[in-house]
Short mmCIF file of C-alpha atoms and ligand atoms in Angstrom, two decimals:
data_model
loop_
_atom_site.label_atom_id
_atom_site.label_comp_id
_atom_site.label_asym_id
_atom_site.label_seq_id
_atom_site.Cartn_x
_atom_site.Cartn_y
_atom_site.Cartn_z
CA UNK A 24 19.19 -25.82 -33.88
CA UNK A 25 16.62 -23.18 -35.39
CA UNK A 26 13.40 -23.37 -34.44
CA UNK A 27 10.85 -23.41 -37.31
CA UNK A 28 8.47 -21.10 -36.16
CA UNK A 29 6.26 -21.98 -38.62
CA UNK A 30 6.02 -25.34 -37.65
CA UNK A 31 2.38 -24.81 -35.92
CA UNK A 32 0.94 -22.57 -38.47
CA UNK A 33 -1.44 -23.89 -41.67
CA UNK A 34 -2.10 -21.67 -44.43
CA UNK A 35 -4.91 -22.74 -45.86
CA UNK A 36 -4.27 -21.95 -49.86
CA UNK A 37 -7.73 -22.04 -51.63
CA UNK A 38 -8.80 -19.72 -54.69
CA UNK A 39 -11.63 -18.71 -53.06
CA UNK A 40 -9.85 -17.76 -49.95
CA UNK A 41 -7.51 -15.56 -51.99
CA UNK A 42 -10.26 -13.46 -53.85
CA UNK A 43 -12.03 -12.79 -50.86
CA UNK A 44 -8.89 -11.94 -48.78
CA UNK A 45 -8.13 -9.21 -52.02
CA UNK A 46 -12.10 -8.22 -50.77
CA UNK A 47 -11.25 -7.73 -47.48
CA UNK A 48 -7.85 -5.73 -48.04
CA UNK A 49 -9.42 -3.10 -50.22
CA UNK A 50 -9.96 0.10 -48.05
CA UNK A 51 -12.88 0.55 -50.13
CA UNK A 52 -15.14 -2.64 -48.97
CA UNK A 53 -18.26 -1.66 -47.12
CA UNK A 54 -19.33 -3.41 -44.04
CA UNK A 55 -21.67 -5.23 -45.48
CA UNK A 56 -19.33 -6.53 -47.79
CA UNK A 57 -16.62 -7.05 -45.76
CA UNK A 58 -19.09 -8.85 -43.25
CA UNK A 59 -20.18 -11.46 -45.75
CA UNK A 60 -16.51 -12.13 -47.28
CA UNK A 61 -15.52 -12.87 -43.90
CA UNK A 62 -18.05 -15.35 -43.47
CA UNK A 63 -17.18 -17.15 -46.66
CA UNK A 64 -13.48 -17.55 -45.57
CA UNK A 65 -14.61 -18.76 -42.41
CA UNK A 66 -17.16 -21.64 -43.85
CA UNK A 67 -13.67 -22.65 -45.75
CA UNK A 68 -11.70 -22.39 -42.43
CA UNK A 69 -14.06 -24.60 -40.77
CA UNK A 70 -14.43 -27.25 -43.20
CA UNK A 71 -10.21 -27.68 -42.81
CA UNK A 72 -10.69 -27.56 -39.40
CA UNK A 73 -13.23 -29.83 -38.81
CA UNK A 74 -11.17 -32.36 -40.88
CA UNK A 75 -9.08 -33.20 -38.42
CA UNK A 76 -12.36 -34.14 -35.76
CA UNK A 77 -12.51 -37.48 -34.04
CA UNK A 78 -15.33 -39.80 -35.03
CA UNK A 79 -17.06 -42.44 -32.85
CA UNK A 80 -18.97 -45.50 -34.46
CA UNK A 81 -22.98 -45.71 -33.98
CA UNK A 82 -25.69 -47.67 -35.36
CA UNK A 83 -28.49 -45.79 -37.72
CA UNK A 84 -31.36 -47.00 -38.75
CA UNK A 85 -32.20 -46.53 -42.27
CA UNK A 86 -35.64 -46.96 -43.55
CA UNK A 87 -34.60 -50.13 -44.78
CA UNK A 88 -32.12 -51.68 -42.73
CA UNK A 89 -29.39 -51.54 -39.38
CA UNK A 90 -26.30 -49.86 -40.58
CA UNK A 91 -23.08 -48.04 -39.54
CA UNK A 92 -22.97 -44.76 -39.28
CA UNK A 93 -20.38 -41.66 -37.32
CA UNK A 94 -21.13 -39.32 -34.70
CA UNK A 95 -18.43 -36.35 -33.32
CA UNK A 96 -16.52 -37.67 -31.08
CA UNK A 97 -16.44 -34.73 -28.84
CA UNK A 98 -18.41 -31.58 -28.48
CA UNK A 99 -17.00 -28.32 -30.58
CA UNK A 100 -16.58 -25.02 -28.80
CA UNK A 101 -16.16 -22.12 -31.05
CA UNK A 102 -14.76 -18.73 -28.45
CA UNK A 103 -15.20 -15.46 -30.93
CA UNK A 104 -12.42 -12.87 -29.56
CA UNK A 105 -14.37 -10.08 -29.09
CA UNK A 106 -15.04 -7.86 -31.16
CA UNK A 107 -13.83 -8.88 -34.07
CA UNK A 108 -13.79 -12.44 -33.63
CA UNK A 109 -17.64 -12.27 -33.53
CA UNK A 110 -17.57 -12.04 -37.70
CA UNK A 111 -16.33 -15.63 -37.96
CA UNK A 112 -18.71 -17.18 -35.89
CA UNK A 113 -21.92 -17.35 -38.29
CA UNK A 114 -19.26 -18.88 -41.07
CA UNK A 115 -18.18 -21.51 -38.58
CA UNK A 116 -21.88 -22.02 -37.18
CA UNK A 117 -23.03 -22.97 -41.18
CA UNK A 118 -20.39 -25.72 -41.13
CA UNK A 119 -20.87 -27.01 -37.76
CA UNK A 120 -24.25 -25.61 -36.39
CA UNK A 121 -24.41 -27.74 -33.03
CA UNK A 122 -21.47 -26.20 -31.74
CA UNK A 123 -21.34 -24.11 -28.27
CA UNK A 124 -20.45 -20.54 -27.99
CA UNK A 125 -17.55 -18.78 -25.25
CA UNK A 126 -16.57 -15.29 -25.73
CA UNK A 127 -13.66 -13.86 -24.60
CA UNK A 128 -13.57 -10.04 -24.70
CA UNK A 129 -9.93 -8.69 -25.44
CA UNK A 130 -9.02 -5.00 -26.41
CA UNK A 131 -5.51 -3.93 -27.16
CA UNK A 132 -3.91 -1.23 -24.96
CA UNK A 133 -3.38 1.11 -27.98
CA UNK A 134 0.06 2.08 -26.74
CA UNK A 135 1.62 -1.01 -24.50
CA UNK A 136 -0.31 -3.38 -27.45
CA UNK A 137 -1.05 -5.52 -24.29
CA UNK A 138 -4.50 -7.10 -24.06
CA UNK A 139 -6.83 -6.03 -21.19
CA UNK A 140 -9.58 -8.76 -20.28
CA UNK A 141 -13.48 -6.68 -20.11
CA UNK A 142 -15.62 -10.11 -20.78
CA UNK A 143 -15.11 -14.11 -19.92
CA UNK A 144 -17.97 -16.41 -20.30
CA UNK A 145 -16.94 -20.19 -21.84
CA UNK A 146 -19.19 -23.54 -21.01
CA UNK A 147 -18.37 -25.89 -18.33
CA UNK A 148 -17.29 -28.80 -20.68
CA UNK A 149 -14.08 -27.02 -21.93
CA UNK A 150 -11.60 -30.15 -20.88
CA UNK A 151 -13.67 -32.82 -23.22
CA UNK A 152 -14.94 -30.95 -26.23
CA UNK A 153 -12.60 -29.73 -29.02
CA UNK A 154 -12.48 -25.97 -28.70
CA UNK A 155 -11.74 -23.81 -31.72
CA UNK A 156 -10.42 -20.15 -30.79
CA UNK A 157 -11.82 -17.25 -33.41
CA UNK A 158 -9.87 -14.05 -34.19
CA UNK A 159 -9.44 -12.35 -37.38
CA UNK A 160 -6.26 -10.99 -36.68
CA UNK A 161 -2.89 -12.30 -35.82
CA UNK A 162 -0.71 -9.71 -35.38
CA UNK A 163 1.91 -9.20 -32.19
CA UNK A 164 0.10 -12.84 -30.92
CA UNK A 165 -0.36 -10.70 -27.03
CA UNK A 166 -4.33 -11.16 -27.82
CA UNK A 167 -4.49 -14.95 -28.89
CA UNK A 168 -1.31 -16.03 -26.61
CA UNK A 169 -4.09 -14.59 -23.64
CA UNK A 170 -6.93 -16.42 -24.73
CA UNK A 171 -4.94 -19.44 -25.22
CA UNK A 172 -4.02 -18.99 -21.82
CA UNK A 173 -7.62 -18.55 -20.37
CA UNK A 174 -8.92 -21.40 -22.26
CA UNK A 175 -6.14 -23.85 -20.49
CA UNK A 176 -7.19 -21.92 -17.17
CA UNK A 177 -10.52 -22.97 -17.50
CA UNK A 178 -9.62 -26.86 -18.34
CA UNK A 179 -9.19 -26.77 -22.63
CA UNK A 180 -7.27 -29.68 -23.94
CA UNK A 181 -7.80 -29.38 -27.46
CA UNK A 182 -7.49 -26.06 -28.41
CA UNK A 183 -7.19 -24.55 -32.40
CA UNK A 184 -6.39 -20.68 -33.58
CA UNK A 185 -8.65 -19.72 -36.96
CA UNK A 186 -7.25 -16.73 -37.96
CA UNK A 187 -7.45 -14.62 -41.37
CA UNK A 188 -4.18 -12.88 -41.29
CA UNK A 189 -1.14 -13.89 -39.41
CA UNK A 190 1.87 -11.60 -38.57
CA UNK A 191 4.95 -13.72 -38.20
CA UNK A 192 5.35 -12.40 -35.14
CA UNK A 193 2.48 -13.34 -33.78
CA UNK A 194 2.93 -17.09 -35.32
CA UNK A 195 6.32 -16.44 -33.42
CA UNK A 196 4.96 -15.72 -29.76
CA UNK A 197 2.35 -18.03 -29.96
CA UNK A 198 4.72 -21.18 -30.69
CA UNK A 199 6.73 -19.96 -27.89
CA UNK A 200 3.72 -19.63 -25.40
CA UNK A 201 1.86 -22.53 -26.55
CA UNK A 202 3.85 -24.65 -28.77
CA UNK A 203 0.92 -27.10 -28.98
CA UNK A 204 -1.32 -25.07 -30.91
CA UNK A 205 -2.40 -25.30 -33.98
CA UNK A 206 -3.06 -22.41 -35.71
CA UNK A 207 -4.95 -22.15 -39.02
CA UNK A 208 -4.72 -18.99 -41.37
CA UNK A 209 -5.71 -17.83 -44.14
CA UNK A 210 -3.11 -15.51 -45.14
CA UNK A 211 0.29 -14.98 -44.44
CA UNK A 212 1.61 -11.47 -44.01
CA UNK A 213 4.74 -9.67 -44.07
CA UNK A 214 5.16 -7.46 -40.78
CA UNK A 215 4.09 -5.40 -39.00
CA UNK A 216 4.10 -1.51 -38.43
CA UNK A 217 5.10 0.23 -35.99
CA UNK A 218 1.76 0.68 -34.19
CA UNK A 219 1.28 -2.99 -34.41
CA UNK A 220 -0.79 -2.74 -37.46
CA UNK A 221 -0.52 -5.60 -39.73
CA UNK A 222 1.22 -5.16 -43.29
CA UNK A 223 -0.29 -5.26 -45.90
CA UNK A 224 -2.94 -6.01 -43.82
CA UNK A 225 -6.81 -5.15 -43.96
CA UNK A 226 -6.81 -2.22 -41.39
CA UNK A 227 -8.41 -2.55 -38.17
CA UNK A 228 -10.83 -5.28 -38.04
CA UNK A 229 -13.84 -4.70 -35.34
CA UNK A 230 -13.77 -1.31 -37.04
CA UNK A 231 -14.22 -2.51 -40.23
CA UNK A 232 -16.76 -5.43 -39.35
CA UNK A 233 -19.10 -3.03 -37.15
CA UNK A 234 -19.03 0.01 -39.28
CA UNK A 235 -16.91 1.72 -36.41
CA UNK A 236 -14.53 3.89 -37.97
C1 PRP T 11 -7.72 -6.85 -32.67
C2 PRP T 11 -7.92 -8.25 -33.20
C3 PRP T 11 -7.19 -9.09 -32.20
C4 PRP T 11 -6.04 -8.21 -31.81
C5 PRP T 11 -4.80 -8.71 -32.50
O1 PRP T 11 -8.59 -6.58 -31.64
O2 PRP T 11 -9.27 -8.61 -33.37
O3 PRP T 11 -7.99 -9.43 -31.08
O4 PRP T 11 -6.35 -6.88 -32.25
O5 PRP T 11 -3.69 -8.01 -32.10
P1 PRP T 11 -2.49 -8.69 -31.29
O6 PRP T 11 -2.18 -9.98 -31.99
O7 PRP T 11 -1.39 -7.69 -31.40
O8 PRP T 11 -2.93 -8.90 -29.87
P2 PRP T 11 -8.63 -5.17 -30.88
O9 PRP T 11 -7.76 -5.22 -29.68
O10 PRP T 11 -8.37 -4.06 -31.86
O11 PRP T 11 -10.12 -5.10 -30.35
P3 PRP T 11 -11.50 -4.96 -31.17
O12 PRP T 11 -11.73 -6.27 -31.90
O13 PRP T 11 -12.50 -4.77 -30.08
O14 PRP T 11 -11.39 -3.80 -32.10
N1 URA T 12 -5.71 -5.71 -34.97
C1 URA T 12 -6.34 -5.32 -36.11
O1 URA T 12 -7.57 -5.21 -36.13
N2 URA T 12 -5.60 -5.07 -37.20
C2 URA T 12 -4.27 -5.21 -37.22
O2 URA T 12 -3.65 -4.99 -38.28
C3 URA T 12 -3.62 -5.60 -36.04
C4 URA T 12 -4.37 -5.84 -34.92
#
């Protein structure tokens, strides 16, 4: 029986999330604009994510009375990929500002396309808090598929991919390497090239968030 790749992957269809995705495609977006279109795609992300949460009961005490009220829960962990990952994080922090912060620093091998590992830092509550991996770009799925990995390593149970564009071949390797994981885009694209660029794509994205190119 076919697999449906596809399966694990949530494209999260929104108006808003479609004009700023044409924003972030145009080769002629400055950084600053860029920067701040990829924070409103990423407030949008989080509020789908954070849908899905788990809620504990708790008493609050209004200024007039002993009511019911809903706490998270477990604690969030958003891990930026660096560098481009790091874009997402102040979108995700408006929606859910009491989160904690790991980083996992990942560059592509420019010719293998295999991630190296230069940076590692991630709290010590991984295994009970409900972590939520950030990386614009999913394109061959070697960069996420290693964090992923990391993340279990170090004790992650619940673990989520926020992505802006997916590859299907990335989509691919990560529901073969982690079939558990959820992943949650906000585009779908077609292929990609032959330098493992994706197509149509928005160019290279650390570049184009830090002004780098
Ligand atoms: C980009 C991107 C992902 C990775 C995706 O980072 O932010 O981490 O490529 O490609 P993959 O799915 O084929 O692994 P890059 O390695 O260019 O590093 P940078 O963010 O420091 O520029
Ligand atoms: N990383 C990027 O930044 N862009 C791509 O298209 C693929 C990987």
């Amino acid at each position: 029986m076919k697999k449906d790749i596809y399966k694990n992957f949530k494209l999260i269809d929104h108006p808003l999330i479609k004009k700023d995705i044409t924003i972030l495609r145009d080769k002629n977006t400055n950084t600053e604009i860029f920067r701040s279109a990829v924070s409103r795609i990423s407030n949008i992300l989080a509020v789908e994510i954070s849908k899905n949460f788990s809620l504990s009961g708790t008493k609050v005490q209004t200024p007039l009375e002993r009511t019911n009220g809903f706490e998270l829960k477990q604690e969030i962990i958003l891990v930026p990929v660096l560098r481009a990952g790091l874009g997402m994080v102040d979108g995700f922090l408006q929606i859910i500002p009491d989160a904690s912060l790991g980083h996992i620093g990942l560059e592509r091998d420019e010719k293998t396309l295999r991630p190296n590992e230069y940076y590692l830092k991630t709290p010590g509550n991984l295994n009970r808090a409900e972590v939520i991996l950030l990386d614009p770009m999913l394109a061959t799925g070697g960069s996420a598929s290693a964090a992923i990995s990391f993340l279990k390593k170090r004790g992650a149970k619940k673990v989520v991919f926020a992505c802006l564009l997916a590859a299907p071949d990335g989509i691919k390797k990560l529901f073969k390497d982690h079939p558990g994981i959820k992943i949650f885009g906000a585009a779908l694209d077609r292929q990609l090239n032959k330098k493992g660029y994706i197509l149509p794509g928005l160019g290279d994205a650390g570049d184009r968030t830090f002004g780098t190119i």
